[in-house]
Amino acid sequence: MLRKWVIILIGVLLLIMATLFYFAMKQAKKLHRDPIVLMNKYYRLKQSNPEAAKNALLIVLNQDNNYLPAHKEFSQWLLNGDNVQQALHSLERIDNLLPDNDDVYALQLGYLYYLNGDWEKSTRLYVRMMEHVKGTVKLQAQQALNAMASYLPFYQDYAFVEDVPALYASAEWFIKGSVIDCCTEPTVFFANLKTIPHESKNNIEPAKEANVLLNDDRFKKKDIAVSSRFLKHAIDKQPDNIQTLKEAGYAAIRKGKKIKAIHYFTQAYNESNEPSLAMQLAYLYDQINNKPAAYQYFKLASRSLDKNLSFQAENALTILGGQQTKVLPSPYFSEIYFNPFTQSRFGLTVRPFVFRIGIEQHDLMQSRTYLFFRRTDDNRSKNLGEISQIYEDNVQIMGIGGQVTPFRGLPIVGFVETGAAYDLVYRDRNRWRGDLRGGFMYYQEYGARPAYFDKLQISFCYYSDWYADVTYFSRYKNDVIGLIRTHQGIHLLQYHSSLLNLYMTGRVIADTRREFFNNLAEVGPGIAFVPSNRFNLQLRFEHIKGAYLPVGGASINPYGKYYSNNLVQLHFYVTM
C-alpha cells in the first residue's frame, strides 16, 4: 500500500514538472518575426486580401504591443468595422505611446469617449487639443466641447458662449474613414471623414430650466439639490442618455442613496454594456452586502478589453469566491459540505456529508437556525452476523440546529444540534437513537491570500490556517472531543485562479472518555491542488506520521504507539 502512495506522489510531481516544461517550451517556440516585413505585407495585402492583412497586424501586435504603426493601422481597421470598443482601446494605446498626440487619432479617441458616456475623459482630451493644435482639428475639438456644454452645464467652462453648433444634436459625425497609411497627413484623412446624418438619441433642445441653471450660483457651486432637480429633468427628457444616468448615479452616491445609484447605473449599463459601469455596480452591490449580484457584475467587468479594469475585476472575483452559487433570497440559506477521504493505513474510504437549510440573521450574533442532514459511511464497516466490524461511525442523522457568533471580531461559532440518528451498519442495538451535540468551532486564515495571475507564478508566498473545535456528543456516551488542526505552507504555483500548495499539516485530538482512537497527534507534509480559488474545492495528498497519546489504560490500543498513513482527501463546500 505504501508503494502505491509513493507512486501516486511521484506521479503528481512529474505532472507538475511536465506542466512547467510545457510552458517553457511554449515560450521558446514563439517565433519573433520582423515587424517591418509584416507591415510591408500588410500594406501589400490590405486591398486584395483584407483578412490576411489583418492577421499580419495581429502578429505584430502580439509580438510587440507598443509598436505604434501597427496600432495606428489597426485602430482605423476597427473603426471601419464598427468595432467601437476595441477601437477605443487601440486609440488609448496610441495616446499612451504618444503623450503629445493631438492629431486625428486623439480626435477619434475623444469622440469614442463621448459615445461611451465618458464625457470627463473626452473633455480633458479636447481641452488638451485646444491648447496645442490649430486649424480644423482645433475647430472640431471646440465644437465637441460646445456640444457637451450645451447639454450638461458641468462642462460650460470649456464652451464659447457665442459658438453653439449642433454638432452632436443634429447629426452624428463619425470619425472614421478609409484605412490610411500611418504616414498620411491628418488633413488628407479629414478629407475622407464620413458624416452620417440620422435621428440622434441626444437630439434635444436645452430646456428653459436648464438655461436658468447655467447661470445659477448654487449650481456653479455644485449645489446637490439643484443638481438633482436638473438631472431628474434631463432624465425625464431623455431617459436613455448614458452620461446623464451616470451623473445621476454619482449624485445619488454623494447623497448616500446606494439603492438609487444602483438603479441609475443599471439603466446606464443596460444601454451601453460598458465594463466600467459593471465595475461600479459590483462595488455598490458589495457595499450593500449583496455578494451574489456583486460577483455577477465583477464577472461582466472582467470581460473588459482594458487590462487594468479586467485585472481588478478578476481579483475581486477571487475575493468573493464561493458567493456566486447563492440562490436563496435573504434571509434563507443552504450549504453542503462533502469531505471524502481515503487512507492507506486501513485501506479505508470514508464519505462524510452534511446539508443544512435555514434562516440566518445579520444581527450582532449572526445567528442561524436550520434543519440538517448528516451522513457518514465507509467502505469496510459491516455486520458479520453476531459481530459488527466498525471503522467509522456509519450513521445518518436528521434534526434541527442553531449557531451564533458570540464574540464580535473573533471567528468563534457556538452551535447546538439535536435530532434522530440511524445506524447504517447494525451494531446489536436499536438502530434509531436520539442525538444531541453542541460546542464551539474556530477557523482563521493568515498570510498570503489567493489572487488572480494572468501569467504562471512560481512563488514562496506563505499562508496558514487554523481550525479547532470542542464538541459534546450524547451518542458517544456523553463524550467531549477536542480537535486542533493547522496547515502551514506556501502557494508554490499560481495561474489564473488555480494554485498548487505545498504545506505541513498537524493535528491533535483528545477526549474526556480517554478512548485510544480519540487521543492522537499527527504531522506530515502535504500537497493541495485548487482548480479555482473561486470555489471551495481542493484535492489534498498527505503523508502522515502519527502517535497515540497515553490514555492511562482507559482503553486498549491493539495497533502500537506509532503509525504511518497516506491520505487523499477531497474538500468541497458550497453555499446556496
Coordinates of C-alpha atoms in Angstrom, one line a residue:
M1 CA 0.0 0.0 0.0
L2 CA 2.9 2.4 0.8
R3 CA 4.4 1.7 -2.6
K4 CA 1.1 2.7 -4.2
W5 CA 1.0 6.1 -2.5
V6 CA 4.7 6.7 -3.2
I7 CA 3.9 6.1 -6.9
I8 CA 1.0 8.5 -6.7
L9 CA 3.1 11.2 -5.1
I10 CA 5.8 10.7 -7.8
G11 CA 3.2 10.9 -10.5
V12 CA 1.9 14.3 -9.1
L13 CA 5.4 15.7 -9.0
L14 CA 6.0 14.5 -12.6
L15 CA 2.8 16.2 -13.6
I16 CA 4.0 19.5 -12.1
M17 CA 7.3 19.2 -13.9
A18 CA 5.6 18.4 -17.2
T19 CA 3.4 21.5 -16.8
L20 CA 6.4 23.7 -16.2
F21 CA 8.2 22.1 -19.1
Y22 CA 5.2 22.7 -21.4
F23 CA 5.0 26.4 -20.6
A24 CA 8.8 26.8 -21.1
M25 CA 8.6 25.0 -24.5
K26 CA 5.6 27.1 -25.5
Q27 CA 7.5 30.3 -24.7
A28 CA 10.6 29.0 -26.5
K29 CA 8.6 28.2 -29.7
K30 CA 7.3 31.7 -30.1
L31 CA 8.9 32.9 -33.3
H32 CA 9.8 36.6 -33.4
R33 CA 9.2 38.0 -36.8
D34 CA 10.4 41.3 -38.3
P35 CA 7.7 43.9 -37.8
I36 CA 8.8 45.9 -40.8
V37 CA 8.4 42.9 -43.1
L38 CA 5.0 42.2 -41.6
M39 CA 3.9 45.8 -42.1
N40 CA 5.0 45.8 -45.7
K41 CA 3.0 42.6 -46.1
Y42 CA 0.0 44.4 -44.6
Y43 CA 0.2 47.4 -47.0
R44 CA 0.6 45.0 -49.9
L45 CA -2.5 42.8 -48.9
K46 CA -4.9 45.3 -47.3
Q47 CA -6.8 45.9 -50.6
S48 CA -6.5 42.5 -52.2
N49 CA -6.8 40.2 -49.1
P50 CA -8.0 42.1 -46.1
E51 CA -8.2 39.1 -43.8
A52 CA -4.5 38.2 -44.4
A53 CA -3.6 41.9 -43.9
K54 CA -5.4 41.9 -40.6
N55 CA -3.6 38.7 -39.5
A56 CA -0.3 40.4 -40.3
L57 CA -1.2 43.3 -38.0
L58 CA -2.3 41.0 -35.2
I59 CA 1.1 39.1 -35.4
V60 CA 2.9 42.4 -35.0
L61 CA 0.8 43.5 -32.0
N62 CA 1.1 40.1 -30.3
Q63 CA 4.9 40.3 -30.6
D64 CA 5.1 44.0 -29.5
N65 CA 2.0 45.7 -28.1
N66 CA 3.9 49.0 -28.2
Y67 CA 4.5 49.0 -32.0
L68 CA 2.9 52.4 -32.9
P69 CA 2.5 52.0 -36.8
A70 CA 0.5 48.7 -36.2
H71 CA -1.7 50.3 -33.6
K72 CA -2.5 53.3 -35.9
E73 CA -3.5 50.9 -38.8
F74 CA -5.4 48.6 -36.5
S75 CA -7.4 51.4 -34.9
Q76 CA -8.6 52.5 -38.4
W77 CA -9.4 48.9 -39.3
L78 CA -11.6 48.6 -36.2
L79 CA -13.4 51.9 -36.8
N80 CA -14.3 50.9 -40.3
G81 CA -15.5 47.6 -39.0
D82 CA -17.7 49.3 -36.3
N83 CA -15.7 47.6 -33.5
V84 CA -16.0 50.7 -31.4
Q85 CA -15.0 49.2 -28.1
Q86 CA -11.8 47.6 -29.4
A87 CA -11.0 50.7 -31.4
L88 CA -11.3 52.7 -28.2
H89 CA -8.6 50.6 -26.5
S90 CA -6.4 50.8 -29.6
L91 CA -6.6 54.5 -29.7
E92 CA -5.9 54.7 -26.0
R93 CA -2.8 52.8 -26.6
I94 CA -1.7 55.3 -29.3
D95 CA -2.4 58.1 -26.9
N96 CA -0.3 56.5 -24.2
L97 CA 2.6 55.9 -26.6
L98 CA 2.4 59.4 -27.9
P99 CA 1.6 61.7 -24.9
D100 CA 1.6 64.8 -27.2
N101 CA -0.7 63.1 -29.8
D102 CA -3.0 65.9 -30.8
D103 CA -3.9 64.8 -34.4
V104 CA -6.8 62.8 -35.8
Y105 CA -6.2 59.9 -33.5
A106 CA -6.8 62.0 -30.4
L107 CA -9.9 63.5 -32.1
Q108 CA -11.2 60.0 -32.7
L109 CA -10.4 58.9 -29.1
G110 CA -12.3 61.9 -27.7
Y111 CA -15.3 61.1 -29.9
L112 CA -15.4 57.4 -28.7
Y113 CA -15.2 58.6 -25.1
Y114 CA -18.2 60.8 -25.9
L115 CA -20.1 57.8 -27.4
N116 CA -19.3 55.7 -24.3
G117 CA -20.6 58.4 -22.0
D118 CA -17.1 59.2 -20.6
W119 CA -17.5 63.0 -21.0
E120 CA -14.9 63.8 -18.4
K121 CA -12.2 62.0 -20.4
S122 CA -13.5 63.4 -23.6
T123 CA -13.4 66.9 -22.2
R124 CA -9.8 66.6 -20.8
L125 CA -8.6 65.3 -24.2
Y126 CA -10.3 68.1 -26.2
V127 CA -9.1 70.8 -23.8
R128 CA -5.5 69.5 -24.3
M129 CA -6.0 69.7 -28.1
M130 CA -7.3 73.2 -27.9
E131 CA -4.1 74.3 -26.2
H132 CA -1.7 72.7 -28.7
V133 CA -3.3 72.4 -32.2
K134 CA -4.7 74.8 -34.8
G135 CA -6.9 74.6 -37.8
T136 CA -9.6 72.0 -38.5
V137 CA -8.7 69.7 -35.7
K138 CA -8.9 72.5 -33.1
L139 CA -12.3 73.6 -34.5
Q140 CA -13.6 70.1 -34.2
A141 CA -12.4 69.9 -30.6
Q142 CA -14.1 73.2 -29.8
Q143 CA -17.3 72.1 -31.4
A144 CA -17.3 68.9 -29.3
L145 CA -16.8 71.0 -26.1
N146 CA -19.6 73.3 -27.0
A147 CA -21.9 70.4 -27.7
M148 CA -21.3 68.9 -24.3
A149 CA -21.7 72.2 -22.5
S150 CA -25.0 72.9 -24.3
Y151 CA -26.4 69.7 -22.7
L152 CA -24.9 69.3 -19.2
P153 CA -23.7 72.5 -17.6
F154 CA -20.8 70.8 -15.8
Y155 CA -18.9 71.5 -19.0
Q156 CA -19.9 75.1 -19.6
D157 CA -16.5 76.4 -18.6
Y158 CA -15.0 74.9 -21.8
A159 CA -17.5 76.4 -24.3
F160 CA -17.6 79.6 -26.2
V161 CA -21.0 81.2 -25.5
E162 CA -21.2 82.7 -28.9
D163 CA -20.5 79.4 -30.7
V164 CA -23.0 76.7 -30.0
P165 CA -23.2 74.5 -33.2
A166 CA -25.5 71.5 -33.3
L167 CA -22.6 69.1 -34.0
Y168 CA -24.0 66.2 -32.0
A169 CA -27.6 67.3 -31.7
S170 CA -28.4 67.4 -35.5
A171 CA -26.2 64.6 -36.7
E172 CA -23.7 62.0 -35.5
W173 CA -20.3 62.7 -37.1
F174 CA -18.4 59.5 -37.4
I175 CA -14.6 59.9 -37.2
K176 CA -13.7 57.1 -39.4
G177 CA -12.6 57.0 -43.0
S178 CA -10.9 54.6 -45.3
V179 CA -7.9 52.7 -43.9
I180 CA -5.0 55.1 -44.3
D181 CA -1.3 54.7 -44.1
C182 CA 0.3 55.7 -40.9
C183 CA 2.3 58.4 -42.7
T184 CA -0.8 60.1 -44.2
E185 CA -1.2 63.7 -43.3
P186 CA -4.1 64.5 -41.0
T187 CA -5.5 67.0 -43.5
V188 CA -5.7 64.2 -46.1
F189 CA -7.5 62.0 -43.7
F190 CA -10.1 64.6 -42.8
A191 CA -11.0 64.9 -46.4
N192 CA -12.3 61.3 -46.1
L193 CA -14.3 61.8 -42.9
K194 CA -17.9 60.5 -43.0
T195 CA -20.9 62.3 -41.7
I196 CA -23.9 60.0 -41.2
P197 CA -27.0 62.1 -40.6
H198 CA -29.8 60.3 -38.6
E199 CA -32.1 60.8 -35.7
S200 CA -29.7 61.1 -32.8
K201 CA -30.6 60.0 -29.3
N202 CA -29.0 63.1 -28.0
N203 CA -31.1 65.4 -30.3
I204 CA -32.7 67.6 -27.6
E205 CA -33.0 71.3 -27.1
P206 CA -31.8 72.6 -23.8
A207 CA -34.9 73.3 -21.7
K208 CA -35.5 76.7 -20.3
E209 CA -34.9 75.4 -16.8
A210 CA -31.5 74.2 -17.9
N211 CA -30.6 77.6 -19.3
V212 CA -31.6 79.2 -16.0
L213 CA -29.4 76.6 -14.2
L214 CA -26.4 77.5 -16.3
N215 CA -26.2 80.9 -14.5
D216 CA -27.5 79.7 -11.1
D217 CA -24.8 80.4 -8.5
R218 CA -26.0 77.4 -6.5
F219 CA -25.4 75.1 -9.5
K220 CA -22.0 76.6 -10.2
K221 CA -21.2 75.7 -6.6
K222 CA -22.5 72.2 -7.4
D223 CA -25.5 72.5 -5.1
I224 CA -26.7 68.9 -4.6
A225 CA -30.4 69.7 -4.5
V226 CA -30.3 71.9 -7.7
S227 CA -28.1 69.3 -9.5
S228 CA -30.6 66.6 -8.6
R229 CA -33.5 68.6 -9.9
F230 CA -31.7 69.3 -13.2
L231 CA -30.6 65.7 -13.6
K232 CA -34.1 64.4 -12.9
H233 CA -35.4 66.8 -15.6
A234 CA -32.7 65.7 -18.0
I235 CA -33.5 62.0 -17.5
D236 CA -37.3 62.7 -17.9
K237 CA -36.5 64.4 -21.3
Q238 CA -34.1 61.7 -22.4
P239 CA -34.1 58.5 -20.2
D240 CA -31.6 56.6 -22.3
N241 CA -28.8 59.1 -22.2
I242 CA -25.8 57.4 -20.6
Q243 CA -23.9 60.4 -19.3
T244 CA -27.0 61.8 -17.6
L245 CA -27.7 58.5 -15.9
K246 CA -24.1 58.3 -14.8
E247 CA -24.2 61.8 -13.3
A248 CA -27.4 60.9 -11.5
G249 CA -25.8 57.8 -10.2
Y250 CA -22.8 59.7 -8.8
A251 CA -25.1 62.3 -7.3
A252 CA -27.0 59.5 -5.5
I253 CA -23.8 58.1 -4.1
R254 CA -22.8 61.6 -2.8
K255 CA -26.2 61.7 -1.0
G256 CA -25.7 58.2 0.4
K257 CA -28.5 56.6 -1.6
K258 CA -26.9 53.5 -2.8
I259 CA -30.1 51.7 -4.0
K260 CA -31.0 54.7 -6.1
A261 CA -27.4 54.9 -7.5
I262 CA -27.7 51.2 -8.4
H263 CA -31.0 52.0 -10.3
Y264 CA -29.3 54.7 -12.4
F265 CA -26.1 52.8 -13.1
T266 CA -28.1 49.7 -14.1
Q267 CA -30.1 51.8 -16.6
A268 CA -26.8 53.2 -18.0
Y269 CA -25.2 49.7 -18.2
N270 CA -28.3 48.3 -19.9
E271 CA -27.9 51.0 -22.6
S272 CA -24.1 50.7 -23.0
N273 CA -22.8 47.4 -21.6
E274 CA -19.8 49.5 -20.5
P275 CA -17.4 47.4 -18.3
S276 CA -16.6 50.3 -16.1
L277 CA -20.3 50.7 -15.2
A278 CA -20.4 47.0 -14.4
M279 CA -17.5 47.6 -12.1
Q280 CA -19.3 50.5 -10.4
L281 CA -22.4 48.3 -9.9
A282 CA -20.3 45.5 -8.5
Y283 CA -18.8 47.8 -5.8
L284 CA -22.2 49.2 -4.9
Y285 CA -23.8 45.7 -4.6
D286 CA -20.8 44.6 -2.4
Q287 CA -21.3 47.7 -0.2
I288 CA -25.0 46.7 0.4
N289 CA -23.9 43.1 1.1
N290 CA -25.5 41.6 -2.0
K291 CA -22.5 39.4 -2.7
P292 CA -24.0 37.2 -5.5
A293 CA -25.0 40.3 -7.5
A294 CA -21.6 41.9 -6.9
Y295 CA -20.0 38.7 -8.2
Q296 CA -22.0 38.7 -11.4
Y297 CA -21.2 42.3 -12.2
F298 CA -17.5 41.8 -11.4
K299 CA -17.7 38.9 -13.9
L300 CA -19.1 41.2 -16.5
A301 CA -16.4 43.8 -15.8
S302 CA -13.7 41.1 -16.1
R303 CA -14.5 40.9 -19.8
S304 CA -13.3 44.4 -20.4
L305 CA -10.6 44.9 -23.0
D306 CA -9.0 47.3 -20.6
K307 CA -6.4 45.1 -18.9
N308 CA -6.2 47.1 -15.7
L309 CA -10.0 47.1 -15.2
S310 CA -10.2 43.4 -16.1
F311 CA -7.4 42.5 -13.7
Q312 CA -9.1 44.4 -10.8
A313 CA -12.4 42.6 -11.6
E314 CA -10.7 39.2 -11.7
N315 CA -9.1 39.8 -8.3
A316 CA -12.5 40.9 -6.9
L317 CA -14.0 37.7 -8.2
T318 CA -11.3 35.8 -6.3
I319 CA -12.1 37.7 -3.0
L320 CA -15.8 36.9 -3.4
G321 CA -15.1 33.3 -4.3
G322 CA -18.0 31.0 -3.2
Q323 CA -20.6 33.7 -3.2
Q324 CA -21.7 33.2 -6.8
T325 CA -23.6 30.0 -6.0
K326 CA -26.0 31.5 -3.5
V327 CA -29.5 31.4 -5.0
L328 CA -31.9 31.5 -2.0
P329 CA -33.1 35.0 -1.1
S330 CA -32.1 36.6 2.2
P331 CA -32.5 35.6 5.0
Y332 CA -32.6 32.0 3.8
F333 CA -29.5 29.9 3.2
S334 CA -28.4 26.4 2.5
E335 CA -25.0 24.8 2.4
I336 CA -23.4 21.5 1.5
Y337 CA -20.1 20.1 3.0
F338 CA -18.6 17.0 1.4
N339 CA -15.2 15.7 2.6
P340 CA -14.5 12.2 1.4
F341 CA -11.0 10.8 2.1
T342 CA -9.0 7.6 1.5
Q343 CA -6.3 6.4 3.8
S344 CA -3.7 3.7 3.2
R345 CA -3.5 2.5 6.8
F346 CA -6.7 0.5 6.8
G347 CA -7.5 0.7 3.1
L348 CA -10.4 2.8 4.2
T349 CA -12.5 5.3 2.3
V350 CA -14.8 7.5 4.4
R351 CA -17.6 9.8 3.0
P352 CA -18.8 12.5 5.4
F353 CA -21.7 14.6 4.1
V354 CA -23.6 17.5 5.7
F355 CA -26.5 19.5 4.4
R356 CA -28.1 22.5 6.1
I357 CA -31.0 24.7 5.1
G358 CA -32.5 27.5 7.2
I359 CA -32.6 31.2 8.1
E360 CA -29.6 33.5 9.0
Q361 CA -29.9 36.8 10.7
H362 CA -27.5 39.7 10.1
D363 CA -27.6 40.7 13.7
L364 CA -24.9 41.2 16.3
M365 CA -24.7 37.5 17.0
Q366 CA -25.1 36.4 13.3
S367 CA -27.5 33.8 14.4
R368 CA -28.6 30.9 12.3
T369 CA -31.4 28.3 12.7
Y370 CA -31.7 25.4 10.4
L371 CA -32.7 21.9 9.5
F372 CA -29.8 19.5 8.9
F373 CA -29.0 16.1 7.4
R374 CA -25.7 14.3 8.1
R375 CA -24.5 11.1 6.7
T376 CA -21.1 9.3 7.2
D377 CA -20.3 5.9 5.8
D378 CA -17.2 3.9 4.8
N379 CA -16.2 1.0 2.5
R380 CA -15.2 -1.5 5.2
S381 CA -17.5 -1.4 8.1
K382 CA -20.0 -4.2 8.0
N383 CA -22.1 -6.6 10.1
L384 CA -20.7 -10.2 10.4
G385 CA -23.7 -11.9 12.0
E386 CA -23.2 -11.5 15.7
I387 CA -20.1 -9.3 15.4
S388 CA -20.0 -5.9 13.8
Q389 CA -16.7 -4.7 12.3
I390 CA -16.8 -0.9 12.7
Y391 CA -14.1 1.5 11.4
E392 CA -16.1 4.8 11.3
D393 CA -19.3 6.0 12.8
N394 CA -21.6 4.9 9.9
V395 CA -24.7 6.9 10.7
Q396 CA -27.4 9.1 9.2
I397 CA -28.8 12.0 11.3
M398 CA -31.7 14.4 10.7
G399 CA -32.7 17.2 13.0
I400 CA -32.6 20.9 13.8
G401 CA -29.8 23.2 14.9
G402 CA -28.6 26.7 15.6
Q403 CA -25.4 28.7 15.5
V404 CA -24.3 32.0 17.0
T405 CA -21.1 34.1 16.8
P406 CA -20.9 35.4 20.4
F407 CA -17.7 37.5 20.1
R408 CA -17.5 40.3 17.5
G409 CA -14.3 40.2 15.6
L410 CA -13.4 36.6 16.6
P411 CA -14.3 33.8 14.3
I412 CA -15.7 31.6 17.1
V413 CA -19.0 29.9 16.4
G414 CA -21.2 28.3 19.1
F415 CA -23.6 25.6 17.9
V416 CA -26.1 23.0 19.1
E417 CA -27.9 20.3 17.1
T418 CA -30.4 17.7 18.0
G419 CA -32.1 15.0 16.0
A420 CA -32.6 11.3 15.4
A421 CA -29.7 9.1 14.4
Y422 CA -29.9 5.9 12.4
D423 CA -27.1 3.3 12.3
L424 CA -26.3 2.4 8.7
V425 CA -24.4 -0.8 9.9
Y426 CA -26.2 -2.9 12.5
R427 CA -24.4 -2.8 15.9
D428 CA -26.5 -5.1 18.1
R429 CA -28.7 -2.2 19.4
N430 CA -31.7 -0.2 18.4
R431 CA -30.8 1.5 15.0
W432 CA -32.7 4.7 15.9
R433 CA -31.4 6.8 18.8
G434 CA -31.5 10.4 19.8
D435 CA -28.5 12.6 19.1
L436 CA -27.5 15.8 20.8
R437 CA -24.3 17.6 20.1
G438 CA -23.0 21.1 20.8
G439 CA -19.9 23.1 21.3
F440 CA -17.6 25.7 19.7
M441 CA -15.7 26.0 16.5
Y442 CA -12.9 28.3 15.4
Y443 CA -11.4 28.9 12.0
Q444 CA -8.9 31.6 10.8
E445 CA -6.6 32.1 7.9
Y446 CA -3.3 34.0 7.8
G447 CA -0.6 35.0 5.3
A448 CA -0.9 35.5 1.6
R449 CA -4.4 35.3 0.2
P450 CA -5.1 33.6 -3.1
A451 CA -5.2 36.0 -6.0
Y452 CA -5.6 36.1 -9.8
F453 CA -2.5 36.0 -12.0
D454 CA -2.6 36.2 -15.8
K455 CA 0.8 34.5 -16.0
L456 CA 2.2 31.4 -14.3
Q457 CA 3.7 32.4 -11.0
I458 CA 6.3 30.4 -9.1
S459 CA 6.4 31.8 -5.6
F460 CA 7.0 31.1 -1.9
C461 CA 4.1 33.1 -0.6
Y462 CA 3.5 31.9 3.0
Y463 CA 0.0 31.0 4.2
S464 CA -1.6 29.2 7.1
D465 CA -4.9 28.2 8.6
W466 CA -6.0 27.1 12.0
Y467 CA -9.1 25.1 12.9
A468 CA -10.3 24.0 16.4
D469 CA -13.4 22.6 17.9
V470 CA -14.7 21.3 21.2
T471 CA -17.9 19.2 20.9
Y472 CA -20.2 17.3 23.3
F473 CA -21.7 14.1 21.9
S474 CA -24.6 12.4 23.7
R475 CA -24.5 9.4 21.4
Y476 CA -20.8 8.7 22.3
K477 CA -21.7 8.1 25.9
N478 CA -21.6 11.8 26.7
D479 CA -18.1 12.2 25.4
V480 CA -16.4 15.6 24.8
I481 CA -13.9 15.6 21.9
G482 CA -11.5 18.4 21.1
L483 CA -9.6 18.9 17.9
I484 CA -6.9 21.3 16.7
R485 CA -5.6 21.3 13.2
T486 CA -3.3 23.5 11.1
H487 CA -1.8 23.8 7.6
Q488 CA 1.4 25.9 7.2
G489 CA 2.7 26.2 3.7
I490 CA 3.4 28.2 0.5
H491 CA 1.4 28.9 -2.7
L492 CA 4.0 27.3 -4.9
L493 CA 2.3 27.7 -8.3
Q494 CA -0.4 30.1 -9.3
Y495 CA -2.0 30.6 -12.7
H496 CA -5.3 32.5 -13.2
S497 CA -7.4 31.3 -10.3
S498 CA -5.7 27.9 -10.0
L499 CA -3.0 27.1 -7.5
L500 CA -0.8 24.4 -6.1
N501 CA 0.1 24.5 -2.4
L502 CA 2.9 22.7 -0.5
Y503 CA 2.4 22.6 3.2
M504 CA 3.0 20.9 6.6
T505 CA -0.1 19.7 8.5
G506 CA -0.5 18.9 12.1
R507 CA -3.4 17.6 14.1
V508 CA -4.1 16.7 17.8
I509 CA -7.3 15.0 19.1
A510 CA -8.2 14.3 22.7
D511 CA -11.4 13.3 24.5
T512 CA -12.8 13.1 28.1
R513 CA -13.5 9.3 28.0
R514 CA -9.9 8.6 27.1
E515 CA -10.7 6.3 24.1
F516 CA -7.3 5.5 22.5
F517 CA -8.6 6.2 18.9
N518 CA -9.7 9.7 20.1
N519 CA -6.3 10.6 21.5
L520 CA -3.6 11.1 18.9
A521 CA -1.2 13.5 17.4
E522 CA -0.2 13.7 13.7
V523 CA 2.2 15.6 11.5
G524 CA 3.4 15.4 7.9
P525 CA 3.9 17.1 4.5
G526 CA 1.1 17.6 2.0
I527 CA 0.3 18.9 -1.4
A528 CA -3.0 20.5 -2.4
F529 CA -4.4 21.4 -5.8
V530 CA -7.1 24.1 -6.1
P531 CA -8.7 24.1 -9.6
S532 CA -10.2 27.5 -9.0
N533 CA -9.9 29.6 -5.8
R534 CA -13.4 31.0 -6.6
F535 CA -14.9 27.7 -5.5
N536 CA -14.3 25.9 -2.2
L537 CA -12.9 22.8 -3.8
Q538 CA -9.4 21.3 -3.4
L539 CA -7.7 17.9 -3.6
R540 CA -5.1 17.1 -0.9
F541 CA -2.3 14.4 -0.7
E542 CA -0.7 13.9 2.7
H543 CA 1.9 11.6 4.2
I544 CA 1.3 11.4 7.9
K545 CA 3.4 10.3 10.8
G546 CA 1.2 9.7 13.9
A547 CA 1.3 8.7 17.6
Y548 CA -1.3 7.6 20.0
L549 CA -1.4 9.7 23.2
P550 CA -1.3 8.0 26.6
V551 CA -4.8 7.3 27.9
G552 CA -3.8 5.7 31.2
G553 CA -5.3 2.2 30.5
A554 CA -8.8 3.5 30.0
S555 CA -9.0 1.6 26.6
I556 CA -6.7 -0.9 25.0
N557 CA -4.7 0.1 21.8
P558 CA -4.0 -3.0 19.7
Y559 CA -2.0 -1.1 17.0
G560 CA 1.1 0.1 18.8
K561 CA 2.1 3.6 19.6
Y562 CA 3.3 4.9 16.2
Y563 CA 1.9 4.7 12.8
S564 CA 2.3 6.0 9.2
N565 CA -0.6 6.9 6.9
N566 CA -1.1 8.2 3.4
L567 CA -4.2 10.3 2.9
V568 CA -6.0 11.5 -0.2
Q569 CA -8.8 13.9 0.6
L570 CA -11.4 15.9 -1.4
H571 CA -12.7 19.1 0.3
F572 CA -15.9 20.6 -1.1
Y573 CA -18.1 23.3 0.3
V574 CA -20.9 25.2 -1.4
T575 CA -23.4 27.7 -0.1
M576 CA -26.7 28.3 -1.9

